[in-house]
Coordinates of C-alpha atoms in Angstrom, one line a residue:
X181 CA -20.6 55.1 44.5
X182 CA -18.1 54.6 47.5
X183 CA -15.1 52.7 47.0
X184 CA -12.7 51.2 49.4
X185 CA -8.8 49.4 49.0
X186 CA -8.5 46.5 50.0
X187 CA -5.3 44.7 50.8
X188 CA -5.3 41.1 51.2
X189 CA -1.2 40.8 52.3
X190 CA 1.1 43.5 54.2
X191 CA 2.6 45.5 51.6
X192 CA 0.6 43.6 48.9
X193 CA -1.6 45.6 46.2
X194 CA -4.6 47.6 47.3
X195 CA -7.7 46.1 44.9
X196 CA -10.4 48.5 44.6
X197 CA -14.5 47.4 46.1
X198 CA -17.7 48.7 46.1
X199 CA -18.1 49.1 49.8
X200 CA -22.1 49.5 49.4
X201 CA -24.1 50.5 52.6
X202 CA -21.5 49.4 54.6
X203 CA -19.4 51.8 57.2
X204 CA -15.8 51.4 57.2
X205 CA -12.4 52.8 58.2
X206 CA -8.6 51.8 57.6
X207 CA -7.6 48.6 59.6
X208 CA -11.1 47.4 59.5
X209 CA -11.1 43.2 58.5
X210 CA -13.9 42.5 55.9
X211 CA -15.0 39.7 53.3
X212 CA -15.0 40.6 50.2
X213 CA -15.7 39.0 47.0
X214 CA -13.3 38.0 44.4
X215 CA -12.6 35.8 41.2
X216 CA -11.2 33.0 43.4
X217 CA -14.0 33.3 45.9
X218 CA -14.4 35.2 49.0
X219 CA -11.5 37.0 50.2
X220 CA -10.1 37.7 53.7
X221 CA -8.8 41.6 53.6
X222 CA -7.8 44.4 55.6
X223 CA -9.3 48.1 54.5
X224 CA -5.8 49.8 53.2
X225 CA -7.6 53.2 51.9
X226 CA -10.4 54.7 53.5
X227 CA -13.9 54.9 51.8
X228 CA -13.7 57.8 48.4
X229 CA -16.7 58.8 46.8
X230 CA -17.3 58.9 43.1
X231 CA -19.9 60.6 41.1
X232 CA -19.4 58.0 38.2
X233 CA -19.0 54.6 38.4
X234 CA -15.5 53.3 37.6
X235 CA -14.9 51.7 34.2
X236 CA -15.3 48.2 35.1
X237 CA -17.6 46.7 37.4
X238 CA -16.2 46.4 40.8
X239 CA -16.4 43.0 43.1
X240 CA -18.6 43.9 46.7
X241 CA -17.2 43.4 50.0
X242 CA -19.5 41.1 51.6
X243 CA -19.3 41.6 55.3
X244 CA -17.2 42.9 58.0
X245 CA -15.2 40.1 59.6
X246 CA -16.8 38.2 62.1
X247 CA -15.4 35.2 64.7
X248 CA -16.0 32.4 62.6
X249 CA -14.1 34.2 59.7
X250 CA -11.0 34.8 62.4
X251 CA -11.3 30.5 63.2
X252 CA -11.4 30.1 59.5
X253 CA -8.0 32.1 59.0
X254 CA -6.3 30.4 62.1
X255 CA -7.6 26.3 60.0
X256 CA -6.2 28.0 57.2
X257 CA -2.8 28.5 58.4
X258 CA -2.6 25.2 60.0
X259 CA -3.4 23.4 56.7
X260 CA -0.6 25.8 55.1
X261 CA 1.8 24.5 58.0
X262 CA 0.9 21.2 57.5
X263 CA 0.9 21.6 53.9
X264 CA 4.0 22.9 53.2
X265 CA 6.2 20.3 55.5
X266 CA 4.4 17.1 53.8
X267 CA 5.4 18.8 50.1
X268 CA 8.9 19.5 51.2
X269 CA 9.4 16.2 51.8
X270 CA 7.6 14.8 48.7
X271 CA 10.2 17.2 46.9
X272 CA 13.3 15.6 48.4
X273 CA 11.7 11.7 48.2
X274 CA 11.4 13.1 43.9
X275 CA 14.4 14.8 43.7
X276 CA 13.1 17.9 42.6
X277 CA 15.6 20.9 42.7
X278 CA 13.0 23.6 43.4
X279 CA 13.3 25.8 46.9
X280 CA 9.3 25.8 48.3
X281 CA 9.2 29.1 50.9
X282 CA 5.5 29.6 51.3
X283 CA 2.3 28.0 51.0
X284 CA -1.6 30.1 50.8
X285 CA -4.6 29.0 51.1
X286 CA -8.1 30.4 49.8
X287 CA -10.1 31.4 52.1
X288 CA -12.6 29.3 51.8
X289 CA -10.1 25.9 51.9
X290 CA -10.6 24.9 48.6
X291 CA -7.2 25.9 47.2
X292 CA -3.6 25.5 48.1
X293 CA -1.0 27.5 45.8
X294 CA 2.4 26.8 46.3
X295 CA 5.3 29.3 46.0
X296 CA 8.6 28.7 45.0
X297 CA 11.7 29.6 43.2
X298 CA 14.2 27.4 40.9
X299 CA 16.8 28.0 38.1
X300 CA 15.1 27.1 35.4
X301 CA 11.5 25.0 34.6
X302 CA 10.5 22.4 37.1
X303 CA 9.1 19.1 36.0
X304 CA 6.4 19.1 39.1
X305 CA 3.3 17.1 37.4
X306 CA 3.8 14.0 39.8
X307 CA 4.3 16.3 43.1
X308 CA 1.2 17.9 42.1
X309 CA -0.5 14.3 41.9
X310 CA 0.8 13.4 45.5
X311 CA -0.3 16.5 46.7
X312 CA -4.2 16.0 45.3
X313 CA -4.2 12.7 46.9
X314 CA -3.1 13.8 50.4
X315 CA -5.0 17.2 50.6
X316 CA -7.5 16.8 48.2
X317 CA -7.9 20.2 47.2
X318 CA -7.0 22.0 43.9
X319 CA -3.8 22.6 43.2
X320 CA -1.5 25.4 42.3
X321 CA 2.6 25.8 41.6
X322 CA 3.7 28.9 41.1
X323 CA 7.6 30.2 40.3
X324 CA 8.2 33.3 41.5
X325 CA 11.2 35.3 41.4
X326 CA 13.8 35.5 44.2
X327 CA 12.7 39.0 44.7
X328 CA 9.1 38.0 44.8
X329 CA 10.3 35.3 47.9
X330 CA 12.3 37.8 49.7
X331 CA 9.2 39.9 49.8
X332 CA 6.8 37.5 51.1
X333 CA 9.1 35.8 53.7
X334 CA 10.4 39.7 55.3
X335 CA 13.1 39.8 57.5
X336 CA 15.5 42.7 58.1
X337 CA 18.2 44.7 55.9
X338 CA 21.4 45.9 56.4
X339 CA 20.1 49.0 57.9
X340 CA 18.4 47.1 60.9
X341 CA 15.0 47.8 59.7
X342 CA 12.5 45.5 57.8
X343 CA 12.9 45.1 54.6
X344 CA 11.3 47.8 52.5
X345 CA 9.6 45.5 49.8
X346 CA 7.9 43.8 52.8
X347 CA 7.3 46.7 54.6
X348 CA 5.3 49.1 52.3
X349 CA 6.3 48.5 48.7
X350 CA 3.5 47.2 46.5
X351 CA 5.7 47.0 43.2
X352 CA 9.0 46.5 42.6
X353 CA 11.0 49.9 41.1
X354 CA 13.7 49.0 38.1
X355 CA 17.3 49.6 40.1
X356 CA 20.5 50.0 38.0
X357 CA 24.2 50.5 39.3
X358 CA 24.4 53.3 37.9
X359 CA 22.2 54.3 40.6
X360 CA 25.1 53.2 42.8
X361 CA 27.7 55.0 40.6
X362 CA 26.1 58.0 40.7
X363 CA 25.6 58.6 44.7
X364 CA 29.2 57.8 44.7
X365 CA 28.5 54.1 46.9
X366 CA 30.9 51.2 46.9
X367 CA 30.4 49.1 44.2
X368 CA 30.9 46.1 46.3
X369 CA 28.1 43.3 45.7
X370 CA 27.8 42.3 49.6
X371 CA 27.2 46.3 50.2
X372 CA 24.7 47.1 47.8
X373 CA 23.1 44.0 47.9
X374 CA 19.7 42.9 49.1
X375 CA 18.9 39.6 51.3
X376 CA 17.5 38.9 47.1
X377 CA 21.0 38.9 46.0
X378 CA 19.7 41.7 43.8
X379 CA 20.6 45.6 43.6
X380 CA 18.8 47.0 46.8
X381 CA 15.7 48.7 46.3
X382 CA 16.5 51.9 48.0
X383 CA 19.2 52.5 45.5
X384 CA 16.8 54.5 44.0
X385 CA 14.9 56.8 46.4
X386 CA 17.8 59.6 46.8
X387 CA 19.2 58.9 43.1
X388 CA 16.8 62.0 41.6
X389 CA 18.4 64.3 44.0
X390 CA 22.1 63.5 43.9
X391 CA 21.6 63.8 40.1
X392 CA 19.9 66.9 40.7
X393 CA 23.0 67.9 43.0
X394 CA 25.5 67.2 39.9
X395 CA 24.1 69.2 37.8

């Protein structure tokens, strides 16, 4: 069996395929099957072969992109434009304090899921009703961390370069101040600080080897 990793978002999760009888290489655009429907992805990890079958069965990617699949993602982020300004206003005509960043669309149009972040739980059963009646599609709201929201909106650090958890990392690693502590670093919020308001991620890629150092 050949399998193949498919990423469906820059520095999102690679999800494993059955690529079949089909030929493919890294940056390659393909249609692949998944719970939610078909699937719009890019081929993260080049075709491995197995001798065994994995342990679970493993969704198929259906085709190799084609034009109509590139018109589809275009509609698709027009109805996400569109979608998220006509919800940010239904949010301030209700009042709501929630902070909507993105919107995403299925591939296939039939569902909209909402992303954003708030302090606590969100009473947001009439915005989802205004929403079904102007878009009519399902709906989903989903609360996500402000770490989760830095990731998926980008941007750039303090060191000039794009943030890594947009960049390349698919999980986030647990970062302490001790880390800070411990490579001798100011312990100044605004300088080891992320555009999350959280410890910076790469507190932790030299922390091994300064401990290593002390010892």
């Amino acid at each position: 069996m050949k399998i193949v990793g498919i990423r469906f978002k820059p520095a999102g999760k690679v999800y494993n395929f059955d690529i079949g009888a089909f030929v493919l290489s890294v940056g390659n655009h393909v249609i692949v099957e998944t719970e939610q429907g078909l699937g719009f992805g890019i081929v993260a990890v080049g075709p491995l072969l197995f001798d065994q079958p994995p342990d679970k069965i493993l969704k198929k990617v259906i085709r190799l992109a084609n034009e109509r699949d590139y018109q589809q993602r275009e509609k698709n982020a027009k109805t996400e434009k569109s979608a998220q300004a006509f919800c940010l206003n239904c949010i301030k005509e209700l009042d709501l304090k929630m902070n909507l960043f993105s919107v995403e669309s299925s591939f296939d149009a039939s569902k909209l899921t909402f992303y954003f972040t708030a302090e606590g739980r969100v009473d947001f059963r009439q915005l989802v009703k205004m929403l079904v009646k102007e878009l009519s599609v399902r709906i989903e709201m989903r609360q996500v961390g402000i770490r989760n929201q830095a990731k998926m909106c980008g941007g750039l650090g303090r060191c000039g370069r794009e943030i890594c958890c947009s960049l390349f990392m698919d999980k986030f690693w647990p970062v302490s101040i001790r880390m800070a502590k411990d490579q001798s670093l100011s312990l100044n919020p605004t300088k080891i600080s992320g555009q999350c308001g959280r410890l910076m991620c790469c507190l932790s890629y030299e922390h091994a080897t300064y401990c290593d150092y002390k010892k």
